[in-house]
Short mmCIF file of C-alpha atoms in Angstrom, two decimals:
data_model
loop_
_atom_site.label_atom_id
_atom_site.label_comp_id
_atom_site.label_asym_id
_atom_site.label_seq_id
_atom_site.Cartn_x
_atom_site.Cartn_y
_atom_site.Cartn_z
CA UNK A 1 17.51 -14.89 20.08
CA UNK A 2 19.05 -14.16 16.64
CA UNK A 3 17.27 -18.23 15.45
CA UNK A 4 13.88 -17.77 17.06
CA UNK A 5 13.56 -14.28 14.54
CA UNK A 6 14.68 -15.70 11.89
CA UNK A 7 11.61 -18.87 11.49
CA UNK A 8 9.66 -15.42 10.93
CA UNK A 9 10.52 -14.71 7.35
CA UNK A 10 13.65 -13.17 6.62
CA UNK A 11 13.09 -10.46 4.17
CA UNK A 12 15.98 -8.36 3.61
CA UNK A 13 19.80 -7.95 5.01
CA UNK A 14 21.61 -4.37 4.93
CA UNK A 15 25.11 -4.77 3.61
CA UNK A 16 27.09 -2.03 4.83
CA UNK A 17 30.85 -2.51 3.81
CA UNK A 18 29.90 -5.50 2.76
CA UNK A 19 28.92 -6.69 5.86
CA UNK A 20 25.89 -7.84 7.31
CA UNK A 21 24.67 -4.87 9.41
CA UNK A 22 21.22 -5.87 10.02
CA UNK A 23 18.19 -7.73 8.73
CA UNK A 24 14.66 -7.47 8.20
CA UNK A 25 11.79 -9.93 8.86
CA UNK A 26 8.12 -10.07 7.99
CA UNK A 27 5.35 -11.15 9.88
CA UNK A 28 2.38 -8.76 9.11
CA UNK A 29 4.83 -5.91 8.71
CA UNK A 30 8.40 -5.36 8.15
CA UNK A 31 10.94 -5.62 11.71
CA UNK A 32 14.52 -4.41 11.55
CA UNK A 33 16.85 -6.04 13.97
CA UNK A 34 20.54 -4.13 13.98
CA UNK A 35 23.81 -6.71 14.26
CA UNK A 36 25.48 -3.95 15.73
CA UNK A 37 24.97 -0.99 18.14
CA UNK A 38 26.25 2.30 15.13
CA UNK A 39 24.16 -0.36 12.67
CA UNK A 40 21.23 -0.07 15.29
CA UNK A 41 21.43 3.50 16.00
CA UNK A 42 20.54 4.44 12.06
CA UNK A 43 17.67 1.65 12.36
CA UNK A 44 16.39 3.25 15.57
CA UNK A 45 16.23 7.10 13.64
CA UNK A 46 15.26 6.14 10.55
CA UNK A 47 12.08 3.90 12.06
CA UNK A 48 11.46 7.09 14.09
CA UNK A 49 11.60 9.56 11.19
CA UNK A 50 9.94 7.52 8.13
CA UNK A 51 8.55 4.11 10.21
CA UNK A 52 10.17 0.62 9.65
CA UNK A 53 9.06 -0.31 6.40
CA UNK A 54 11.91 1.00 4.88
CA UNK A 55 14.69 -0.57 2.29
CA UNK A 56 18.11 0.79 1.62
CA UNK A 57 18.24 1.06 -2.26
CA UNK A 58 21.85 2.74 -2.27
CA UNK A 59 24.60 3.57 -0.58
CA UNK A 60 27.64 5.92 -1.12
CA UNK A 61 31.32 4.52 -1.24
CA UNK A 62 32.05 5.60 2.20
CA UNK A 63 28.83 4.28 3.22
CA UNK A 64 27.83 7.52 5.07
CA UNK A 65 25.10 8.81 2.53
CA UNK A 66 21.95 6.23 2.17
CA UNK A 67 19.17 6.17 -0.22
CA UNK A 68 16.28 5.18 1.39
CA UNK A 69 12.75 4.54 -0.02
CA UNK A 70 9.93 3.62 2.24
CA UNK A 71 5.98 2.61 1.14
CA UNK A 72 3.17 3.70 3.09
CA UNK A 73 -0.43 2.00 1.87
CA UNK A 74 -2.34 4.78 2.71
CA UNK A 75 0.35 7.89 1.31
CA UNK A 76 2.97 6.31 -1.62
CA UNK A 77 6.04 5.20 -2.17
CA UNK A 78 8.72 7.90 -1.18
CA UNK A 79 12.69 8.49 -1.49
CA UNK A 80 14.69 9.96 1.20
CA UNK A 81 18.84 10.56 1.19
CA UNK A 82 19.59 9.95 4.42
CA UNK A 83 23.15 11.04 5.80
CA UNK A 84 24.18 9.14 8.79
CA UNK A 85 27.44 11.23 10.46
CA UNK A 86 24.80 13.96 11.11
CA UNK A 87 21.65 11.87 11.72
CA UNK A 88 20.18 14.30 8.80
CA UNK A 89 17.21 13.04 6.50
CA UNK A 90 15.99 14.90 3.19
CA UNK A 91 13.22 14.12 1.54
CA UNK A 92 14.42 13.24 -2.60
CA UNK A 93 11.13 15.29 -4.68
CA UNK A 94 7.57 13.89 -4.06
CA UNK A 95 6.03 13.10 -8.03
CA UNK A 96 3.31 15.75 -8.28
CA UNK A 97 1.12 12.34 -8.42
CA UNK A 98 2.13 11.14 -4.78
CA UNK A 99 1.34 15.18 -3.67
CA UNK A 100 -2.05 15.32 -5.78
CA UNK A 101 -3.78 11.72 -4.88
CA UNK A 102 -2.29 11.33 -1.29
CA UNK A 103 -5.14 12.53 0.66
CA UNK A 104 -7.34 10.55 -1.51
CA UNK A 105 -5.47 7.23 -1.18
CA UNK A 106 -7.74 4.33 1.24
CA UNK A 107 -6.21 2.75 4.21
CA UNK A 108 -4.59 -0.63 4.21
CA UNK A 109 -5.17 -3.31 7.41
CA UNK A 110 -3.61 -6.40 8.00
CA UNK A 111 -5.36 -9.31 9.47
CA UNK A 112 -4.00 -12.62 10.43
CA UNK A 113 -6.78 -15.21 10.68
CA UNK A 114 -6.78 -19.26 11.55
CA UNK A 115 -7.04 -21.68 8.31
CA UNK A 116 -9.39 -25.09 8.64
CA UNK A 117 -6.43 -26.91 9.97
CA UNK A 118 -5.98 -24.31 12.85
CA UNK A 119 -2.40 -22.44 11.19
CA UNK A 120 -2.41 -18.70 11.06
CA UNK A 121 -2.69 -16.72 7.49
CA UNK A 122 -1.64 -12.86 7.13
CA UNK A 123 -4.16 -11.50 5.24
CA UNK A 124 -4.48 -7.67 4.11
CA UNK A 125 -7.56 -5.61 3.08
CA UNK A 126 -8.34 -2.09 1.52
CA UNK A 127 -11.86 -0.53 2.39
CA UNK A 128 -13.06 2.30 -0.03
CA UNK A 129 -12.62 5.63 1.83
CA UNK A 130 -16.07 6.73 1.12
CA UNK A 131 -17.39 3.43 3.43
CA UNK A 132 -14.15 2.71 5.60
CA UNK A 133 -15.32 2.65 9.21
CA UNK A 134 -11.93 2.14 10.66
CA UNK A 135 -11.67 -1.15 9.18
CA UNK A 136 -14.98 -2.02 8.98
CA UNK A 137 -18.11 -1.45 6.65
CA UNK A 138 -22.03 -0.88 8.25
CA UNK A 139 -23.32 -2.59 5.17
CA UNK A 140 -21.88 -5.16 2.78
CA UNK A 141 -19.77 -4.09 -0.25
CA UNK A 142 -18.58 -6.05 -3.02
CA UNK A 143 -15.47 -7.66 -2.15
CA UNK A 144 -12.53 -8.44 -5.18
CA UNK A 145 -9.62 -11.21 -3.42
CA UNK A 146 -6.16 -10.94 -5.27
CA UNK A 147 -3.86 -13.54 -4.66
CA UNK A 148 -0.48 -12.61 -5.16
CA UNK A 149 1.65 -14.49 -7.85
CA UNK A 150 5.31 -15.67 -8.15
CA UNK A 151 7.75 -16.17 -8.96
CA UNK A 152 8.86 -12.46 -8.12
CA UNK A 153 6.37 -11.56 -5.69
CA UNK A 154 6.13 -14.53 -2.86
CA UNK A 155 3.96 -12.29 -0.72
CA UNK A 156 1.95 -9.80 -0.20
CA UNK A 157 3.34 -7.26 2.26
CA UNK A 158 1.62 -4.15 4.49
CA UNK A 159 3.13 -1.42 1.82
CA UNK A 160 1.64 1.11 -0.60
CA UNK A 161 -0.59 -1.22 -3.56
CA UNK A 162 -2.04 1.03 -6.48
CA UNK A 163 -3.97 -2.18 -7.54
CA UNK A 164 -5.92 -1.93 -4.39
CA UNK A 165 -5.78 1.82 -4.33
CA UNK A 166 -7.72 1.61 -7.81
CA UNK A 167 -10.21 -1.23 -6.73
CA UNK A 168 -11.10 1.00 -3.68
CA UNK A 169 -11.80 3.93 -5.96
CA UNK A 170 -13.90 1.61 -7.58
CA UNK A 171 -15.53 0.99 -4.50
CA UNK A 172 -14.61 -2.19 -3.98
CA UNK A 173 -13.20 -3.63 -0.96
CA UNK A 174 -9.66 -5.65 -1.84
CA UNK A 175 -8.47 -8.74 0.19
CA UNK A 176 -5.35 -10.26 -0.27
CA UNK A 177 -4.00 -13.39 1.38
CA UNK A 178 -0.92 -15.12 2.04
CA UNK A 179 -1.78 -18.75 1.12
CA UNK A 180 1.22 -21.00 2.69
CA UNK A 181 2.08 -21.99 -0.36
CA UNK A 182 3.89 -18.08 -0.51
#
């Protein structure tokens, strides 16, 4: 049920109208759940076109014509107008940065391991490409953790990170975790 989802860390609600249309939660990535069936339907094709962790920046007065921006760890952060009578999605110009460095950018994983006192903590790490074995290393690299801070940022999140993307160029692994305290 609608409860049981929620205890998982609400993240976002889309407003459409005004209205709540759907909502987002956040586990150890981000899960839309649609209110309603035309809401769900736009969830449903934009998940399948650009994945789920997407966010709704803007929306036109008749509410048919959505800016959408989505972050992928491993490509950038992208913009898409997204025009939901005809189920039609355009990507808004790539920077010439995204274009030039996305082949180079490392993978991010997430992780979700047991504290000492037996509760669960969602972890994410980056693995220079040069020594990323699928999300592993055959020999020990030097490791930098970043907690997150506040008040802004309460977690870290599975999304696109150009502090770990420079770290890993580095060649440094990058761990971050989310303490409970987030």
């Amino acid at each position: 049920g609608v409860v049981s989802r929620l205890q998982i860390n609400l993240n976002e609600v889309l407003f459409v109208g005004g209205k709540p249309k759907a909502y987002a939660s956040y586990y150890t990535q981000k899960k839309w759940y649609a209110l309603e069936i035309d809401t769900e339907q736009d969830i449903n094709f934009l998940e399948e076109q650009i994945g789920g962790n997407f966010e709704v920046i803007s929306q036109s007065k008749d509410n048919e014509v959505w800016i959408v921006s989505n972050s992928i760890p491993d490509k950038g952060n992208y913009f898409w107008m997204y025009k939901r009578a005809s189920r039609l999605i355009d990507q808004i110009s790539p920077s010439t940065l995204e274009k030039a460095c996305e082949e180079k950018f490392s993978k991010m994983y997430e992780m979700v391991v047991d504290s000492r006192d037996g509760q669960k903590l969602v972890c994410y790490y980056t693995l220079p490409k040069e020594y990323d074995q699928g999300g592993y290393v055959d020999k020990p690299i030097p490791l930098v953790v970043v907690p997150h801070g506040g008040p802004f940022k309460v977690r870290d999140k599975f999304e696109f990170n150009l502090y770990h993307q420079w770290l890993a160029s580095c060649g440094y692994g990058v761990l971050c975790v989310n303490f409970r305290l987030s």
